[in-house]
XYZ file of C-alpha atoms in Angstrom:
774
model
C 0.186 20.975 9.913
C -1.797 23.678 8.084
C -2.830 23.780 4.474
C -2.921 27.026 2.558
C -6.529 27.769 1.797
C -8.571 29.124 -1.089
C -11.298 31.706 -1.182
C -14.441 29.703 -1.739
C -17.185 32.093 -2.954
C -19.950 29.696 -1.974
C -19.004 29.951 1.689
C -17.321 33.337 1.855
C -14.142 31.750 3.193
C -11.372 34.293 3.862
C -8.865 34.521 1.046
C -5.529 33.118 2.217
C -4.189 32.201 -1.167
C -3.182 35.336 -3.045
C -4.150 34.653 -6.599
C -1.750 36.465 -8.898
C -3.512 38.507 -11.550
C -2.737 37.633 -15.099
C -1.202 40.405 -17.164
C -3.579 40.559 -20.035
C -1.908 41.575 -23.269
C -3.553 41.827 -26.608
C -5.622 38.758 -27.405
C -4.274 36.493 -30.070
C -5.732 33.378 -31.490
C -2.917 30.869 -31.905
C -3.496 28.267 -34.508
C -7.259 28.109 -34.036
C -7.724 27.579 -37.725
C -5.077 24.959 -38.222
C -7.083 21.973 -37.066
C -10.726 20.983 -36.570
C -9.723 19.543 -33.171
C -9.415 22.907 -31.429
C -11.875 24.279 -28.881
C -12.649 27.951 -29.074
C -10.438 29.644 -26.524
C -8.984 32.984 -25.625
C -5.199 33.070 -25.800
C -2.950 35.432 -23.867
C 0.476 35.601 -25.444
C 3.711 34.949 -23.547
C 2.277 35.029 -20.035
C 3.222 32.300 -17.600
C 0.245 31.029 -15.677
C 1.066 31.549 -11.999
C 1.917 28.298 -10.345
C -0.908 27.785 -7.908
C -0.407 26.175 -4.541
C -2.132 22.936 -5.443
C -0.796 20.293 -5.605
C 2.333 21.631 -3.902
C 3.215 20.624 -0.326
C 1.606 23.808 1.030
C -1.838 22.559 0.027
C -1.283 18.826 0.276
C -0.978 17.504 3.797
C 1.244 14.463 3.989
C 0.006 11.703 6.253
C 3.292 9.843 5.921
C 5.269 9.073 9.032
C 5.051 6.648 11.921
C 1.756 4.786 12.120
C 0.621 1.955 14.366
C 0.663 -1.570 12.970
C -1.324 -4.554 14.207
C -1.056 -7.926 12.403
C -4.248 -10.003 12.507
C -3.447 -13.637 11.782
C -6.993 -14.726 12.644
C -8.689 -12.469 10.090
C -10.310 -13.725 6.915
C -8.227 -13.095 3.794
C -11.171 -13.237 1.396
C -10.889 -10.482 -1.200
C -14.182 -8.774 -0.438
C -15.143 -5.581 1.347
C -15.146 -5.745 5.125
C -18.178 -5.055 7.259
C -18.674 -1.283 7.592
C -18.741 -1.743 11.350
C -15.204 -1.144 12.605
C -14.213 -4.040 14.854
C -12.801 -3.545 18.314
C -9.014 -3.574 18.079
C -6.488 -3.716 20.902
C -4.080 -0.996 19.834
C -2.044 -1.489 23.000
C -0.567 -4.429 21.051
C 0.215 -2.247 18.054
C 3.757 -1.571 16.953
C 5.199 1.461 15.160
C 5.685 1.193 11.411
C 6.881 3.641 8.788
C 4.416 4.698 6.108
C 5.077 4.421 3.239
C 6.833 1.057 3.372
C 6.365 -2.611 2.601
C 5.844 -4.337 5.921
C 8.540 -6.927 5.186
C 11.153 -4.169 5.038
C 9.965 -3.037 8.472
C 10.681 -6.438 9.985
C 7.230 -8.025 9.606
C 7.573 -11.269 7.636
C 3.845 -11.991 7.437
C 1.077 -12.605 4.931
C -2.613 -11.888 5.265
C -4.293 -9.071 7.187
C -2.709 -6.247 9.143
C -4.284 -3.082 10.527
C -2.819 0.412 10.287
C -3.778 3.374 12.478
C -2.811 7.028 12.197
C -3.988 10.104 14.096
C -3.605 13.571 12.615
C -5.029 17.091 12.993
C -6.756 19.125 10.289
C -6.836 22.916 10.423
C -10.290 24.240 11.312
C -9.946 26.865 8.561
C -10.405 24.060 6.028
C -13.940 23.215 7.086
C -15.362 24.794 3.922
C -12.978 22.994 1.555
C -13.281 19.821 -0.464
C -10.712 17.406 0.975
C -9.521 14.334 -0.898
C -7.843 11.473 0.958
C -5.461 9.800 -1.487
C -3.582 6.510 -1.247
C -0.877 6.244 -3.907
C -0.394 2.493 -3.437
C -1.535 -0.242 -1.041
C -0.592 -3.889 -1.556
C -2.948 -5.666 -2.026
C -6.545 -5.007 -0.866
C -7.670 -2.423 1.649
C -10.648 -1.217 3.663
C -10.541 2.338 5.015
C -12.257 3.960 8.007
C -12.010 7.627 8.989
C -13.228 8.602 12.444
C -15.167 5.353 12.605
C -16.923 5.926 9.260
C -16.349 3.288 6.591
C -15.045 4.922 3.400
C -14.745 1.893 1.141
C -12.805 -1.062 -0.237
C -10.095 -1.155 -2.878
C -8.352 -4.059 -4.615
C -5.077 -3.804 -6.507
C -1.519 -3.068 -5.445
C -0.489 -0.423 -7.990
C -3.430 1.954 -8.345
C -3.908 5.337 -6.732
C -7.342 5.566 -5.086
C -9.179 8.401 -3.382
C -12.047 9.291 -1.063
C -13.770 12.654 -0.600
C -13.729 13.107 3.173
C -14.888 16.682 3.805
C -17.979 15.505 5.688
C -16.075 12.947 7.755
C -13.134 14.955 9.055
C -13.012 16.714 12.412
C -11.597 20.193 11.938
C -9.358 21.635 14.599
C -9.204 18.207 16.236
C -7.421 14.878 16.002
C -8.681 12.486 13.332
C -8.281 8.723 13.324
C -7.542 6.896 10.078
C -7.645 3.090 10.129
C -6.732 0.886 7.169
C -7.189 -2.871 6.961
C -4.585 -4.195 4.510
C -5.001 -7.702 3.123
C -2.037 -9.208 1.260
C -2.732 -12.939 1.454
C -1.073 -16.009 0.069
C -2.700 -17.778 -2.849
C -4.754 -20.774 -1.767
C -6.277 -23.433 -4.018
C -7.204 -27.083 -3.473
C -4.677 -28.128 -6.115
C -2.096 -26.363 -8.267
C -2.506 -22.986 -6.571
C -0.007 -21.288 -8.873
C -2.044 -22.228 -11.946
C -5.263 -20.763 -10.529
C -4.130 -17.525 -8.944
C -6.511 -14.814 -7.764
C -4.142 -11.938 -6.934
C -3.222 -9.623 -9.819
C 0.375 -9.112 -8.725
C 2.398 -10.762 -11.489
C 5.988 -11.452 -10.452
C 5.368 -10.025 -6.981
C 3.298 -13.084 -6.076
C 4.570 -15.941 -8.260
C 7.789 -16.066 -10.231
C 11.090 -17.897 -10.426
C 12.997 -14.725 -9.469
C 11.142 -14.061 -6.202
C 11.934 -15.482 -2.729
C 11.514 -19.249 -2.772
C 11.257 -19.433 -6.543
C 8.197 -20.397 -8.548
C 7.757 -24.046 -7.707
C 8.573 -24.548 -4.028
C 6.283 -24.548 -1.004
C 8.063 -21.384 0.120
C 7.514 -19.487 -3.118
C 5.204 -16.976 -1.436
C 7.637 -15.954 1.313
C 8.628 -12.374 2.145
C 5.267 -10.855 1.256
C 5.174 -7.500 -0.527
C 2.136 -6.202 1.397
C 1.691 -2.833 3.020
C 0.982 0.841 2.449
C 3.996 1.206 0.195
C 3.302 4.639 -1.342
C 2.425 8.057 0.123
C -0.871 8.933 1.797
C -2.040 12.533 1.445
C -4.913 14.882 2.162
C -5.519 17.378 -0.628
C -7.637 20.546 -0.466
C -9.696 22.288 -3.155
C -12.792 24.479 -3.346
C -16.264 23.276 -4.433
C -14.848 20.743 -6.892
C -11.855 18.435 -7.105
C -9.735 17.395 -10.065
C -9.217 13.632 -9.916
C -7.282 12.813 -13.059
C -5.871 14.481 -16.173
C -5.285 12.579 -19.406
C -3.283 14.143 -22.250
C -3.279 12.699 -25.766
C -0.617 14.282 -27.986
C -1.349 14.585 -31.688
C 1.536 15.583 -33.943
C 1.215 16.622 -37.578
C 3.132 14.562 -40.121
C 5.590 17.407 -40.715
C 5.916 17.910 -36.912
C 5.319 21.663 -37.300
C 2.017 21.591 -35.436
C 0.660 19.569 -32.564
C -2.340 19.415 -30.294
C -2.635 18.294 -26.704
C -6.086 16.755 -26.316
C -6.913 16.935 -22.622
C -9.556 15.051 -20.654
C -9.968 16.178 -17.051
C -11.990 14.118 -14.596
C -13.610 16.417 -12.059
C -16.002 15.704 -9.223
C -18.325 18.309 -7.694
C -20.039 16.847 -4.630
C -22.670 19.374 -3.588
C -23.496 21.912 -6.272
C -25.856 22.065 -9.202
C -24.650 23.082 -12.660
C -21.807 25.549 -12.340
C -20.192 27.767 -14.972
C -16.431 27.830 -14.582
C -13.346 28.952 -16.423
C -10.435 26.664 -17.114
C -7.059 28.252 -17.733
C -4.495 26.071 -19.460
C -0.881 26.591 -20.421
C 1.914 24.476 -21.853
C 5.390 25.116 -20.485
C 8.746 23.505 -21.281
C 9.498 21.054 -18.486
C 13.114 20.079 -19.198
C 14.280 22.343 -22.018
C 14.611 26.065 -22.662
C 11.801 27.731 -24.576
C 9.168 30.433 -24.257
C 6.101 29.376 -22.246
C 2.993 28.866 -24.293
C 0.059 31.269 -24.179
C -2.566 31.035 -21.472
C -5.818 29.733 -22.923
C -9.158 30.267 -21.218
C -12.033 27.835 -21.742
C -15.572 28.396 -20.527
C -17.084 25.174 -19.222
C -20.051 23.924 -17.239
C -19.779 21.190 -14.623
C -22.597 19.327 -12.917
C -23.013 17.686 -9.577
C -21.106 14.406 -9.403
C -18.424 13.225 -11.798
C -17.607 15.206 -14.944
C -15.173 14.979 -17.838
C -13.932 18.334 -19.103
C -12.296 18.285 -22.547
C -9.750 20.786 -23.839
C -7.636 21.041 -26.968
C -4.413 23.001 -26.735
C -2.352 23.819 -29.843
C 1.428 23.918 -29.945
C 3.334 25.388 -32.853
C 6.709 23.805 -33.706
C 6.591 21.385 -30.806
C 9.705 19.950 -29.268
C 9.359 16.193 -29.736
C 10.169 13.482 -27.226
C 12.907 11.120 -28.434
C 14.853 8.267 -26.927
C 18.226 9.310 -25.525
C 20.132 7.704 -28.426
C 18.202 9.537 -31.146
C 17.563 12.983 -29.696
C 16.344 14.812 -26.614
C 13.450 13.537 -24.475
C 11.745 16.936 -24.357
C 8.773 17.154 -22.001
C 6.010 19.680 -21.521
C 4.175 20.627 -18.349
C 0.452 21.150 -18.702
C -0.712 23.578 -16.028
C -4.440 23.838 -15.336
C -6.469 26.147 -13.114
C -10.204 25.830 -12.540
C -11.807 29.108 -11.485
C -15.130 30.727 -10.727
C -14.563 34.321 -11.660
C -11.321 35.297 -9.940
C -11.630 32.578 -7.326
C -9.400 29.559 -7.667
C -11.218 26.255 -7.222
C -8.520 23.706 -8.018
C -5.333 23.317 -9.986
C -3.289 20.507 -11.490
C -0.010 19.889 -13.240
C 1.042 16.934 -15.351
C 3.926 16.228 -17.696
C 3.705 14.660 -21.126
C 5.586 14.546 -24.394
C 4.684 15.219 -27.996
C 5.610 12.015 -29.789
C 4.161 9.161 -31.797
C 5.105 5.504 -31.472
C 3.559 3.124 -33.971
C 3.757 -0.583 -34.661
C 3.856 -1.194 -38.409
C 2.094 -4.538 -38.632
C 3.060 -5.020 -42.278
C 6.787 -4.411 -41.851
C 6.725 -5.547 -38.200
C 8.760 -2.624 -36.926
C 8.280 0.202 -34.437
C 8.427 3.814 -35.574
C 9.217 6.684 -33.223
C 8.004 10.008 -34.603
C 7.853 8.364 -38.013
C 11.381 6.904 -37.860
C 12.053 3.184 -37.790
C 13.842 2.266 -34.557
C 15.639 -0.891 -33.460
C 15.123 -1.628 -29.783
C 18.010 -2.834 -27.642
C 16.249 -3.771 -24.452
C 16.327 -5.486 -21.098
C 13.726 -6.926 -18.716
C 13.375 -5.126 -15.410
C 12.174 -6.125 -11.950
C 13.926 -3.514 -9.791
C 12.774 -4.894 -6.441
C 10.166 -7.063 -4.778
C 9.507 -4.216 -2.326
C 8.756 -0.878 -3.949
C 9.290 1.334 -0.909
C 13.048 0.746 -1.198
C 13.092 2.123 -4.743
C 14.366 5.628 -4.150
C 14.955 8.142 -6.952
C 18.707 7.644 -6.583
C 18.397 3.877 -6.942
C 16.311 4.154 -10.108
C 18.736 6.773 -11.444
C 21.642 4.416 -10.775
C 19.915 1.684 -12.783
C 19.178 4.044 -15.652
C 22.783 5.243 -15.738
C 23.960 1.644 -16.012
C 21.431 0.996 -18.767
C 22.498 4.015 -20.785
C 26.144 3.049 -20.403
C 25.188 -0.340 -21.886
C 23.424 1.379 -24.838
C 19.998 0.125 -23.742
C 17.186 2.219 -25.216
C 14.136 0.247 -24.071
C 12.969 -1.553 -20.943
C 10.381 -4.251 -20.487
C 8.788 -3.881 -17.040
C 8.427 -7.594 -16.563
C 4.941 -8.825 -15.564
C 4.231 -6.075 -13.047
C 3.734 -2.329 -12.663
C 6.470 -0.641 -10.671
C 6.928 2.558 -8.677
C 5.881 5.908 -10.220
C 9.460 7.113 -9.747
C 10.515 4.746 -12.527
C 8.108 6.150 -15.120
C 8.968 9.772 -14.309
C 12.672 9.120 -14.754
C 12.170 7.058 -17.928
C 10.350 10.065 -19.394
C 13.184 12.385 -18.382
C 16.041 10.216 -19.607
C 14.451 8.995 -22.837
C 13.999 5.264 -22.372
C 11.117 3.493 -24.072
C 9.034 1.329 -21.737
C 7.307 -1.902 -22.729
C 4.723 -2.133 -19.950
C 3.408 -5.536 -18.906
C 0.131 -5.978 -17.047
C 0.708 -8.032 -13.857
C -0.411 -11.420 -15.201
C 2.239 -14.144 -14.914
C 1.327 -17.730 -15.957
C -2.019 -19.091 -14.751
C -5.102 -17.456 -13.179
C -8.686 -18.281 -12.379
C -11.141 -18.300 -15.255
C -14.173 -17.105 -13.317
C -16.335 -14.202 -14.530
C -15.509 -12.379 -11.290
C -11.785 -12.591 -11.920
C -12.122 -11.498 -15.543
C -14.101 -8.423 -14.442
C -11.454 -7.579 -11.856
C -8.632 -7.973 -14.393
C -10.414 -5.761 -16.926
C -10.999 -3.096 -14.283
C -7.392 -3.118 -13.153
C -6.200 -3.055 -16.765
C -8.261 0.052 -17.396
C -6.803 1.638 -14.269
C -3.265 0.805 -15.411
C -3.754 2.676 -18.669
C -5.509 5.622 -17.040
C -2.828 6.009 -14.382
C 0.191 5.722 -16.689
C -1.334 7.244 -19.828
C 0.594 10.538 -19.857
C 4.055 8.964 -19.808
C 5.616 9.329 -23.280
C 8.150 6.623 -22.430
C 5.459 3.923 -22.490
C 5.012 2.584 -26.013
C 3.510 -0.897 -25.489
C 0.871 -2.408 -23.244
C 1.398 -6.181 -22.984
C -1.299 -8.122 -21.184
C -0.091 -11.568 -20.090
C 3.295 -13.229 -19.763
C 3.329 -16.885 -20.881
C -0.396 -17.593 -20.430
C -1.424 -21.244 -20.020
C -3.047 -21.361 -23.467
C 0.421 -20.851 -24.945
C 2.629 -22.551 -22.322
C 2.291 -26.232 -23.145
C 5.199 -27.083 -20.846
C 2.668 -26.650 -18.040
C 1.208 -30.061 -18.923
C 4.255 -31.614 -17.243
C 3.985 -29.293 -14.258
C 0.278 -29.358 -13.347
C -2.241 -32.179 -13.053
C -5.071 -29.695 -13.685
C -3.554 -28.071 -16.785
C -6.044 -27.016 -19.462
C -4.553 -25.832 -22.799
C -7.401 -23.319 -23.217
C -7.035 -21.809 -19.754
C -7.105 -17.989 -19.629
C -7.830 -17.628 -23.349
C -11.175 -15.973 -22.597
C -9.531 -13.830 -19.909
C -6.914 -12.500 -22.308
C -9.339 -11.977 -25.185
C -11.762 -9.999 -23.023
C -8.954 -7.993 -21.488
C -7.569 -7.202 -24.941
C -10.968 -6.156 -26.268
C -11.614 -3.865 -23.309
C -8.202 -2.194 -23.315
C -8.326 -1.511 -27.056
C -10.951 1.081 -26.183
C -8.768 2.738 -23.535
C -5.734 3.707 -25.628
C -5.498 3.776 -29.395
C -2.153 5.585 -29.445
C -0.012 2.618 -28.360
C 0.588 -0.942 -29.486
C -1.490 -3.453 -27.504
C 0.198 -6.864 -27.240
C -2.105 -9.752 -26.327
C 0.585 -11.843 -24.663
C 4.310 -12.299 -24.431
C 4.305 -15.875 -25.671
C 6.883 -18.641 -25.454
C 7.920 -18.197 -29.100
C 9.279 -14.784 -28.086
C 11.335 -16.445 -25.322
C 13.842 -18.764 -27.021
C 15.971 -19.483 -23.910
C 18.500 -21.501 -25.932
C 21.360 -22.694 -23.797
C 19.368 -22.433 -20.594
C 16.087 -24.319 -20.805
C 16.754 -26.118 -24.086
C 19.546 -27.046 -26.506
C 22.785 -25.052 -26.570
C 23.244 -21.348 -27.088
C 24.579 -21.810 -30.629
C 20.885 -22.131 -31.595
C 20.788 -18.333 -31.345
C 22.865 -18.335 -34.529
C 19.980 -19.800 -36.518
C 17.400 -17.584 -38.255
C 14.330 -16.694 -36.221
C 10.828 -15.963 -37.475
C 9.992 -13.715 -34.496
C 10.155 -9.910 -34.817
C 9.956 -9.457 -31.035
C 12.398 -11.316 -28.796
C 11.145 -10.413 -25.332
C 13.333 -12.763 -23.249
C 16.758 -14.354 -23.621
C 19.519 -14.940 -21.107
C 21.137 -17.182 -18.508
C 21.869 -17.187 -14.800
C 25.192 -16.147 -13.273
C 26.482 -15.883 -9.734
C 27.288 -12.429 -8.341
C 30.801 -11.616 -7.195
C 32.243 -13.142 -4.033
C 31.449 -10.180 -1.772
C 27.796 -10.234 -2.800
C 27.598 -14.019 -2.573
C 28.722 -13.880 1.062
C 25.871 -11.450 1.780
C 23.390 -13.980 0.386
C 24.726 -17.194 1.946
C 26.481 -17.769 5.230
C 29.753 -19.645 5.295
C 28.132 -23.039 5.918
C 26.396 -23.092 2.518
C 28.674 -20.839 0.476
C 30.178 -23.939 -1.141
C 27.144 -26.267 -1.361
C 27.771 -29.954 -0.763
C 24.640 -31.461 0.752
C 21.048 -31.643 -0.433
C 20.135 -29.150 2.276
C 22.781 -26.743 0.966
C 21.414 -26.989 -2.561
C 17.876 -26.462 -1.252
C 19.029 -23.176 0.240
C 20.589 -22.177 -3.076
C 17.408 -23.059 -4.938
C 15.401 -20.984 -2.461
C 17.567 -18.107 -3.676
C 16.587 -18.937 -7.292
C 19.648 -20.914 -8.391
C 18.732 -23.563 -10.995
C 21.110 -26.557 -10.761
C 19.644 -28.628 -13.613
C 19.912 -25.805 -16.107
C 23.371 -24.775 -14.872
C 25.004 -28.189 -14.846
C 23.039 -30.288 -17.353
C 21.968 -27.836 -20.061
C 24.535 -25.039 -19.850
C 27.130 -27.567 -18.628
C 28.873 -25.017 -16.443
C 31.545 -26.521 -14.192
C 31.692 -25.628 -10.489
C 35.449 -25.772 -10.253
C 37.099 -26.323 -6.898
C 36.237 -23.118 -5.011
C 33.620 -20.334 -5.031
C 35.747 -18.033 -7.191
C 35.862 -20.718 -9.892
C 32.103 -21.162 -9.770
C 31.534 -17.407 -9.973
C 33.905 -17.028 -12.920
C 32.475 -19.968 -14.844
C 28.838 -18.887 -14.521
C 29.625 -15.270 -15.354
C 31.641 -16.251 -18.412
C 28.821 -18.460 -19.626
C 26.260 -15.685 -19.222
C 28.594 -13.248 -20.967
C 29.204 -15.525 -23.952
C 25.495 -16.217 -24.335
C 24.614 -12.515 -24.129
C 27.109 -11.562 -26.808
C 26.304 -14.429 -29.128
C 22.517 -14.021 -28.914
C 22.455 -10.232 -29.083
C 24.809 -10.051 -32.064
C 22.853 -12.721 -33.924
C 19.575 -10.867 -33.453
C 21.161 -7.584 -34.469
C 22.410 -9.179 -37.684
C 18.768 -10.128 -38.303
C 17.551 -6.570 -37.743
C 14.225 -6.153 -39.547
C 14.764 -9.609 -41.101
C 12.549 -9.987 -39.059
C 13.910 -8.877 -35.637
C 12.928 -5.369 -34.540
C 13.272 -5.553 -30.737
C 15.283 -7.662 -28.302
C 15.033 -7.732 -24.507
C 17.702 -9.511 -22.477
C 16.422 -11.183 -19.290
C 17.135 -9.519 -16.945
C 18.820 -6.328 -15.804
C 19.122 -6.794 -12.033
C 18.242 -9.175 -9.247
C 15.129 -7.981 -7.375
C 16.196 -9.427 -4.034
C 19.441 -10.911 -2.604
C 19.555 -13.941 -4.866
C 21.322 -15.886 -7.613
C 19.439 -15.529 -10.865
C 19.415 -13.999 -14.353
C 20.432 -10.452 -13.450
C 23.488 -9.102 -15.215
C 23.651 -6.674 -12.289
C 23.220 -8.046 -8.778
C 20.845 -6.826 -6.056
C 23.473 -4.341 -4.796
C 24.025 -3.098 -8.374
C 27.420 -4.679 -8.927
C 27.862 -5.575 -12.591
C 28.642 -9.116 -13.734
C 30.640 -10.059 -16.824
C 27.346 -10.486 -18.687
C 26.643 -6.767 -18.318
C 29.859 -5.826 -20.098
C 29.236 -8.439 -22.803
C 25.785 -7.020 -23.521
C 27.206 -3.503 -23.474
C 29.680 -4.558 -26.151
C 26.996 -6.246 -28.269
C 24.582 -3.297 -27.902
C 26.908 -0.600 -29.288
C 24.727 1.409 -31.720
C 27.471 1.209 -34.358
C 28.836 -2.303 -34.061
C 31.643 -4.155 -35.824
C 29.714 -7.417 -35.728
C 31.493 -10.764 -35.573
C 29.651 -13.805 -36.903
C 31.642 -16.797 -35.696
C 30.931 -20.312 -34.426
C 29.746 -20.680 -30.846
C 31.164 -24.127 -30.302
C 34.747 -25.187 -29.671
C 36.612 -25.894 -32.923
C 39.156 -28.616 -33.780
C 42.715 -28.136 -35.018
C 43.019 -28.507 -38.778
C 39.336 -27.925 -39.523
C 38.454 -24.658 -41.213
C 35.564 -22.456 -40.140
C 34.181 -19.167 -41.485
C 34.028 -15.808 -39.726
C 32.034 -12.935 -41.192
C 32.591 -9.311 -40.257
C 29.612 -6.974 -40.262
C 28.973 -3.277 -39.940
C 25.716 -2.616 -38.058
C 24.341 0.895 -37.729
C 21.343 1.560 -35.454
C 21.764 5.323 -35.708
C 19.829 7.586 -38.054
C 23.017 8.975 -39.588
C 24.916 7.353 -42.430
C 28.563 6.341 -42.175
C 30.683 7.691 -45.001
C 34.386 7.059 -45.404
C 34.506 4.714 -42.413
C 37.024 1.914 -41.865
C 36.756 -1.470 -40.204
C 40.072 -2.779 -38.893
C 40.424 -6.361 -37.736
C 43.162 -8.534 -36.283
C 43.023 -12.289 -35.707
C 45.341 -13.341 -32.889
C 46.476 -16.553 -31.264
C 47.996 -15.538 -27.966
C 50.337 -12.626 -28.709
C 50.806 -13.683 -32.334
C 48.818 -11.832 -35.013
C 47.718 -14.266 -37.703
C 45.902 -11.855 -39.987
C 45.040 -8.157 -40.049
C 43.443 -5.784 -42.559
C 41.603 -2.494 -43.005
C 38.331 -2.384 -44.929
C 36.938 0.994 -46.037
C 33.154 1.177 -46.242
C 30.084 3.371 -46.403
C 26.856 2.433 -44.655
C 23.391 3.932 -44.773
C 21.582 5.077 -41.664
C 19.655 2.350 -39.833
C 21.286 -0.398 -41.890
C 23.738 -3.297 -41.768
C 25.842 -5.343 -44.159
C 28.609 -7.946 -44.365
C 32.009 -6.378 -45.070
C 34.187 -9.449 -45.483
C 34.480 -13.169 -44.767
C 37.466 -14.989 -43.304
C 38.283 -18.653 -43.719
C 40.133 -19.671 -40.562
C 42.026 -22.970 -40.336
C 43.890 -23.176 -37.011
C 47.047 -25.259 -36.902
C 47.620 -25.316 -33.158
C 45.211 -25.557 -30.196
C 44.465 -22.582 -27.950
C 42.320 -19.480 -27.747
C 41.910 -17.446 -30.931
C 40.711 -13.857 -30.564
C 39.336 -11.650 -33.312
C 39.419 -7.917 -32.562
C 37.418 -5.562 -34.788
C 37.176 -1.782 -34.623
C 35.379 0.907 -36.604
C 36.870 4.341 -37.268
C 35.025 7.261 -38.820
C 36.232 9.339 -41.759
C 38.432 11.389 -39.400
C 40.033 8.194 -38.061
C 38.332 8.617 -34.694
C 37.485 5.373 -32.934
C 33.747 4.673 -32.998
C 33.437 1.171 -31.562
C 35.348 -1.978 -30.695
C 34.388 -5.638 -30.503
C 36.171 -8.892 -29.878
C 35.320 -12.562 -29.905
C 37.327 -15.462 -28.496
C 37.066 -19.011 -29.795
C 38.714 -22.097 -28.305
C 40.442 -24.622 -30.569
C 41.200 -28.103 -29.218
C 43.413 -30.927 -30.536
C 41.993 -33.786 -32.526
C 41.231 -36.917 -30.526
């Protein structure tokens, strides 16, 4: 495969990339006086910067494809750099493997060390170029050799990492790339899961992964491998490594600035004067491209940071899908020496502000208070199966359920997710991959801080991300661990989290930094404690980051998880297999008190109905408490990340359970809320029902009507129409009913809202069971 080249004036390399001349019109200075943040720059009006051939496929050589794979069960799994001396390997024993992929998905159910080998040619015309070898994701640690030369060591499953390899490649010949991948199991003398070393969050230890959190098999089906693309990228004399864009929007939103930091490395030259051309273009909406700005800069040998400030008049703002359009801009950069292109880069970002008002304890998007209807998300244990179509399918289901925010639960997921969240307009609460307990050594704290900084740097430009949250249920907050671990220390990981928080405060001051998602944010009524009617009581927490219950998938999916011998569990061995697939019998039968019934269909129906009732009851209660004090709620969780039986309201194959439709009903932006008892009622005893109007939109309701009907079977007991007006982003009680049933059975209250034109806006219903007196 050939790469299109650049003319490199230092070497006199033949021009093969035809650089399109800019049509220079009259010079205008756009907004240079509007803000002290601006650099001095020359602006060329209404000229689109030609899209250079980096980083398009013509100038990025993909190294994806079929590699050789050699597991090494005898190798040390210590998380340190390997010896630079490449060991002798018997590649006759190697097997083909697809890259990118997680090795488990390729049929290799292993943990520990495996070797990868790939041979590829490089065009001899590129001998005068700077060539960057880039790995977009390797789980977990890796050592890299190119043509026998040791390039380096990297730890961390989610980060992109790079090596300049111009001096190591063989041009016009075959090259040999060897990668040692180490994805080990956690090992500790006692309580390994409390003293973890791998920063993998739910991918290494969690109750929704294969084997669950507390079994000896809880580290099965390892996520290791080269799971993201490997590329070779060409440039001339220097190489752009990273671009960071900080949007600043004026209070009146009529002016904005994109503050740009570009990390550039120049391996061999002394100080060099260059020109940087920059342009903002609409990425997903129709508008005139911004002017081309030219900045004169000087770069030195080694690593540099080039700063730019680019004005934008009347910017299109990025909004969530339910409040506007998620408009994105493309920043296009070209680094030149005279007329000679050195390197180019494109990145997308959005002009928007998201703030946490600590006094009112609410989030504000572009200055507007916003109530967050969210879900927790672990799309898969194995990222290489997360295709754009699969993420798009999930996002479509979320939008249909009126979800406007997603908590990426205790891990960092595939880049495809963040790109699509930007495009669709979903806010992302991003967790760092710390789940429960970790080592408290200085070495581990340094590693966590470094990976936290890399998380922010890598994901910084995504407007969808509005929160960085650092640790899920850390030991210093999870006192239930005292009953789980003999070595539990109530101060464990406090220093880790404090140092991580302090360091990451310096990395991003435009987003809310959340120290930890603590147990107070995770009520779990009706699953781990009490009954779900506790959700009806007032909470003192503004952020509810977990609530939910388990439910079985439908029969067709269940038969794909279990074979016929364990589909209806009877023996201890059967139940062990169910627990391996995350089913929790104690919580199901003793706390939730769900009945199995007499056949699988009964069991499926009963668990799904329980999850559905809990979802509706909890979500409606928290929405009635909007800003008093609740400002965000996140159901746990959207989907099952492997073929299993857990908290997903959508199963692994993306079939929706009853709980999905219940949450969809409770998450309607304009909701006829029903405040009714959760428990079964008794004939002859009265109970109250309150009807609410809840409006999450930023438009008022004028001349609206709530219509309700209370039914027992096919008999309507009471019906009425209530006219009302309601402010934007507000809620209120419209009426109260005093219900005193005279006969047992199911009583259903149906409530609808119509607008001033009598068009249906929303519909809700709630069913309550009444039983005879003893």
